[in-house]
Short mmCIF file of C-alpha atoms and ligand atoms in Angstrom, two decimals:
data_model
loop_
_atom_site.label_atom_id
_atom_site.label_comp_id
_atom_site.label_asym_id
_atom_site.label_seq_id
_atom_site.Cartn_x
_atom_site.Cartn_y
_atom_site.Cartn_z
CA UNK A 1 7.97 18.09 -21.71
CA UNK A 2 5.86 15.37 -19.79
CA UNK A 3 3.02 14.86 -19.28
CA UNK A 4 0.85 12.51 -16.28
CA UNK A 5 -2.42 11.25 -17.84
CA UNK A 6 -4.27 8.91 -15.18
CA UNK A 7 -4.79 5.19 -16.29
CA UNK A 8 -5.75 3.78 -12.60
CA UNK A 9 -7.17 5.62 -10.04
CA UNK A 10 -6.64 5.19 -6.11
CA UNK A 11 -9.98 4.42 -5.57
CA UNK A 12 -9.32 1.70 -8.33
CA UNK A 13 -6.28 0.38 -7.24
CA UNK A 14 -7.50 -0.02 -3.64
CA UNK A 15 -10.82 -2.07 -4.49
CA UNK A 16 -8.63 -4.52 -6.66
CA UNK A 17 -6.12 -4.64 -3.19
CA UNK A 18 -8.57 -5.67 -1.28
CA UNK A 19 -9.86 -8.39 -3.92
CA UNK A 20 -6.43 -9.68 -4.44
CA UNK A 21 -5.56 -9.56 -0.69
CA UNK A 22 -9.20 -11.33 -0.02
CA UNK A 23 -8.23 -14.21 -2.46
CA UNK A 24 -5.42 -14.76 -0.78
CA UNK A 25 -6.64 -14.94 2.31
CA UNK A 26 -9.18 -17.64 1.06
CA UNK A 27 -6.86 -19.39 -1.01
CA UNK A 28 -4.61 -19.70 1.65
CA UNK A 29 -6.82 -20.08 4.70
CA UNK A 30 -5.14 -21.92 7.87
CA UNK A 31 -1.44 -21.35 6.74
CA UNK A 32 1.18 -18.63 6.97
CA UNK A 33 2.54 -16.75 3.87
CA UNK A 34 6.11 -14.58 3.22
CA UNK A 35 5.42 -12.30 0.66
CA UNK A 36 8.54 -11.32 -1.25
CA UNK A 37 8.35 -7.33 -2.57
CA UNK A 38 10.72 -7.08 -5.55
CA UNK A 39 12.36 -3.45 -4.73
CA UNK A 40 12.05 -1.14 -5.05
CA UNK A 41 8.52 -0.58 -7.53
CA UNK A 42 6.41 -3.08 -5.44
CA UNK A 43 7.32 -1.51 -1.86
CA UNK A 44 3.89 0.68 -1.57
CA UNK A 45 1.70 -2.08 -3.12
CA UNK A 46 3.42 -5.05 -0.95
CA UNK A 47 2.32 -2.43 1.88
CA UNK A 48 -1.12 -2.23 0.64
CA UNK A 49 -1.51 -5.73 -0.63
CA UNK A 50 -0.26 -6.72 2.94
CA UNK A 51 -3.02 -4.94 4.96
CA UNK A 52 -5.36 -6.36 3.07
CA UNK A 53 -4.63 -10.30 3.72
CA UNK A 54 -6.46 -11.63 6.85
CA UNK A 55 -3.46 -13.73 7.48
CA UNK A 56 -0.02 -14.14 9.25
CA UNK A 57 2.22 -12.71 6.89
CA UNK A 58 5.97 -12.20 6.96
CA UNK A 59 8.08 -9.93 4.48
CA UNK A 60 11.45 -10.20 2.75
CA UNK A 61 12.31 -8.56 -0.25
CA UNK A 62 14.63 -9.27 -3.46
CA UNK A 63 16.26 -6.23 -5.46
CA UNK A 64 17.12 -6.89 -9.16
CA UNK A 65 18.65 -4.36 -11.99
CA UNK A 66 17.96 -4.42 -15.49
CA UNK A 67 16.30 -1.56 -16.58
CA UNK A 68 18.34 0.76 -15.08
CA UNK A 69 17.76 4.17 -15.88
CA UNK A 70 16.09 3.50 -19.62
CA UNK A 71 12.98 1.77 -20.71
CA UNK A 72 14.17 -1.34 -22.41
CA UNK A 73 14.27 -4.42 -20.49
CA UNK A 74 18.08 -5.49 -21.32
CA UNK A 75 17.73 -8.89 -20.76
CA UNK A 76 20.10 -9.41 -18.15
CA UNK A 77 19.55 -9.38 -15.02
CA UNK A 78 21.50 -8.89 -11.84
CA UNK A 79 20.33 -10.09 -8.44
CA UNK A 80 21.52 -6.85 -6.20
CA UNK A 81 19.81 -8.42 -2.77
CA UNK A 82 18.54 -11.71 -1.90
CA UNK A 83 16.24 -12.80 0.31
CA UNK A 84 17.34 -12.69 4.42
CA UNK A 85 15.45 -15.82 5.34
CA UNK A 86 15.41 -19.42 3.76
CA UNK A 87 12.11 -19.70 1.89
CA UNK A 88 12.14 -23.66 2.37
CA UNK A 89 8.76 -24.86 3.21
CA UNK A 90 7.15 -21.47 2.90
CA UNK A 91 4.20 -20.25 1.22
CA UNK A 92 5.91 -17.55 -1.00
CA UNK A 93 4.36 -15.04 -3.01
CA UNK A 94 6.70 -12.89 -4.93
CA UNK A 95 4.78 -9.45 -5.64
CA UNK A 96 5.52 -7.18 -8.24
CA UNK A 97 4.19 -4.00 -9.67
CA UNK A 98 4.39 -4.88 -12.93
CA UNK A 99 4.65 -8.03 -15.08
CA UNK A 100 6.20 -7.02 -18.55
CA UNK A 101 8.85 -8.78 -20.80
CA UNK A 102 8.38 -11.19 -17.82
CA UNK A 103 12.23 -11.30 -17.60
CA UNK A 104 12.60 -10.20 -13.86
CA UNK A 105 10.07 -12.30 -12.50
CA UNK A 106 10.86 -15.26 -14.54
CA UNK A 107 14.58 -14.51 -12.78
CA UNK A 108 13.09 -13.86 -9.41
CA UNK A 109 10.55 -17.29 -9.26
CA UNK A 110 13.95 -19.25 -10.36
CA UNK A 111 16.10 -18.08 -7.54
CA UNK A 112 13.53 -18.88 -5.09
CA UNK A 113 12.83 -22.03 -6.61
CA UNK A 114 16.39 -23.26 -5.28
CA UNK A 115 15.06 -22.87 -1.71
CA UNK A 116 12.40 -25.25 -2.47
CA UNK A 117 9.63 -23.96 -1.01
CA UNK A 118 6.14 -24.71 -0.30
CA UNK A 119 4.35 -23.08 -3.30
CA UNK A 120 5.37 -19.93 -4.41
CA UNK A 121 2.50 -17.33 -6.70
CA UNK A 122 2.87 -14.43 -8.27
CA UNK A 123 1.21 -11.34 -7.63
CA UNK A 124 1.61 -8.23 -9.98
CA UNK A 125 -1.02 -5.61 -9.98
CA UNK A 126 -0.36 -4.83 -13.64
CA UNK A 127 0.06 -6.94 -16.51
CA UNK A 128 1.63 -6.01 -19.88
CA UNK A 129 1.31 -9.21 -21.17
CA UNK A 130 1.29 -8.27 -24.89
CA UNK A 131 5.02 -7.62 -24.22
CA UNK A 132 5.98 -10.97 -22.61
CA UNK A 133 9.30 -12.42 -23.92
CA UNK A 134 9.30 -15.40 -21.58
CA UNK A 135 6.31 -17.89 -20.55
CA UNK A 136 5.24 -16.61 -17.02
CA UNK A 137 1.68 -15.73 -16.02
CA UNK A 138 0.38 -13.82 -12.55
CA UNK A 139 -1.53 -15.76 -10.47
CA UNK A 140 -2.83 -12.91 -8.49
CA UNK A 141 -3.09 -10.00 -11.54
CA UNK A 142 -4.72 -6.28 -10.61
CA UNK A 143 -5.02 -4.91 -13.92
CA UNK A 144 -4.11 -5.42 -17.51
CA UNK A 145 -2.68 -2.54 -19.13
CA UNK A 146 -1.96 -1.24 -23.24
CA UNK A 147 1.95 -1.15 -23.82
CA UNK A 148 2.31 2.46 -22.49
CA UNK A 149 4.85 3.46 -20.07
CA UNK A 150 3.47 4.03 -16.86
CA UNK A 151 4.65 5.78 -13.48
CA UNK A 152 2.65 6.05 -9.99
CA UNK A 153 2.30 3.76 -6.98
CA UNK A 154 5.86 2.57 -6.88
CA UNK A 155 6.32 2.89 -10.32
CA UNK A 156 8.94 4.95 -11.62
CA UNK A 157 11.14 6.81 -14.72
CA UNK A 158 14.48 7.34 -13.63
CA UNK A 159 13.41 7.35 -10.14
CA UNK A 160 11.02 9.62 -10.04
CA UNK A 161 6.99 9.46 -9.85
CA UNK A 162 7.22 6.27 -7.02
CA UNK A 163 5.07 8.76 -5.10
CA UNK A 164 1.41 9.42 -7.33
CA UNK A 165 -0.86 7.34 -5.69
CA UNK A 166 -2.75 7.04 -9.11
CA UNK A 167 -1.03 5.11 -11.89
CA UNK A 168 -0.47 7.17 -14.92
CA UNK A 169 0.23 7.39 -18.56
CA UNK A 170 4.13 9.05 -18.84
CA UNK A 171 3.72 11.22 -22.22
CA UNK A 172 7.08 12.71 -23.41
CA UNK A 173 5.84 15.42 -25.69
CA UNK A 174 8.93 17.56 -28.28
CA UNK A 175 8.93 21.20 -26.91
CA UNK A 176 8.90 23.41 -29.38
C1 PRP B 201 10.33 -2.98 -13.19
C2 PRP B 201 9.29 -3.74 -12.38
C3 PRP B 201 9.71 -5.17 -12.56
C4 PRP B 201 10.28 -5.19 -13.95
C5 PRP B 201 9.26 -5.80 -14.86
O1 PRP B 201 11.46 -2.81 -12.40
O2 PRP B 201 9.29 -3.36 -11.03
O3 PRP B 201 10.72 -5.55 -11.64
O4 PRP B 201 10.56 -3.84 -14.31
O5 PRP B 201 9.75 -5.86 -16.15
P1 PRP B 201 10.01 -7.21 -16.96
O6 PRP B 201 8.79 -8.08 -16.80
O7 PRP B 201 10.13 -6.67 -18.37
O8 PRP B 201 11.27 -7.82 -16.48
P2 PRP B 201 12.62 -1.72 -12.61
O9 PRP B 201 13.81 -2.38 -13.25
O10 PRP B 201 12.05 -0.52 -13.30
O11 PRP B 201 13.04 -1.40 -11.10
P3 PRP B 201 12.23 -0.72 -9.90
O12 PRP B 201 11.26 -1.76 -9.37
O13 PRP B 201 13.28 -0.38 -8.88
O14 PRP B 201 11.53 0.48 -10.45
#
């Protein structure tokens, strides 16, 4: 049986949008931005996060697999889609829901890399960092969060739970 316990409210989530999408707008004041949504988990918060930067802002996105349908991070990653557009001379930020083992995003920042952009950020709304494997840091973090497996606001378990618009605690509990 599971069971949804709330860890991050809506009303949560969208006040630390709007700071995020604020410091962005300061930090990058006068120029244009591409923000990069790592599918499919950061499609509602790229949404938010989007609506909430006073800027010109254009979107591409990236798809990875590694998790597939468990919750291990197996280390190898596979770049399913790439970007459409040359990031060369952009601002990029790649945005994430969540920064873990820091595997994907380590992957991700890489690959972009090679188009030599501008500058390129990351932006994750929640950190795990007590289970990074790999040195990467957020520069644009929402929340840290304990090492519990969490579903809501683009996050999922095999696919499902993308949809709660709170982020919650996923509690397998034995029936008996
Ligand atoms: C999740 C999340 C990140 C990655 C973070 O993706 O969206 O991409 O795991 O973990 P890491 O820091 O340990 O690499 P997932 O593979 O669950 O795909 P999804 O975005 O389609 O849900």
């Amino acid at each position: 049986m599971e069971r949804l316990k709330v860890l991050v409210t809506r009303e949560q989530i969208a006040a630390k949008v709007a700071e995020l999408g604020a410091r962005i707008t300061q930090d990058f004041a006068g120029e244009t931005i591409v923000l990069v949504g790592v599918l499919k988990g950061a499609v509602i918060f790229v949404a938010d996060l989007a609506r909430a930067i006073n800027l010109e802002v254009a979107f591409d996105f990236m798809s990875v697999s590694s998790y597939g349908n468990t919750r291990e991070q197996s280390g190898d990653v596979k770049l399913l889609k790439d970007v459409d557009h040359s990031m060369e001379g952009k601002n990029v930020i790649l945005v994430e829901d969540i920064l873990d083992t820091g595997v994907t995003l380590s992957f991700l920042k890489e690959q972009v890399q090679r188009h030599t952009p501008k500058s390129i950020r990351i932006a994750a709304l929640l950190d795990k960092s007590s289970r990074r494997r790999v040195p990467i840091q957020g520069d644009y973090v929402g929340f840290e969060i304990p090492d519990e497996f969490v579903v809501g606001y683009g996050l999922d378990f095999a696919g499902r739970h993308r949809n709660l618009p709170d982020i919650c605690v996923l509690e397998m509990e034995k029936s008996s």
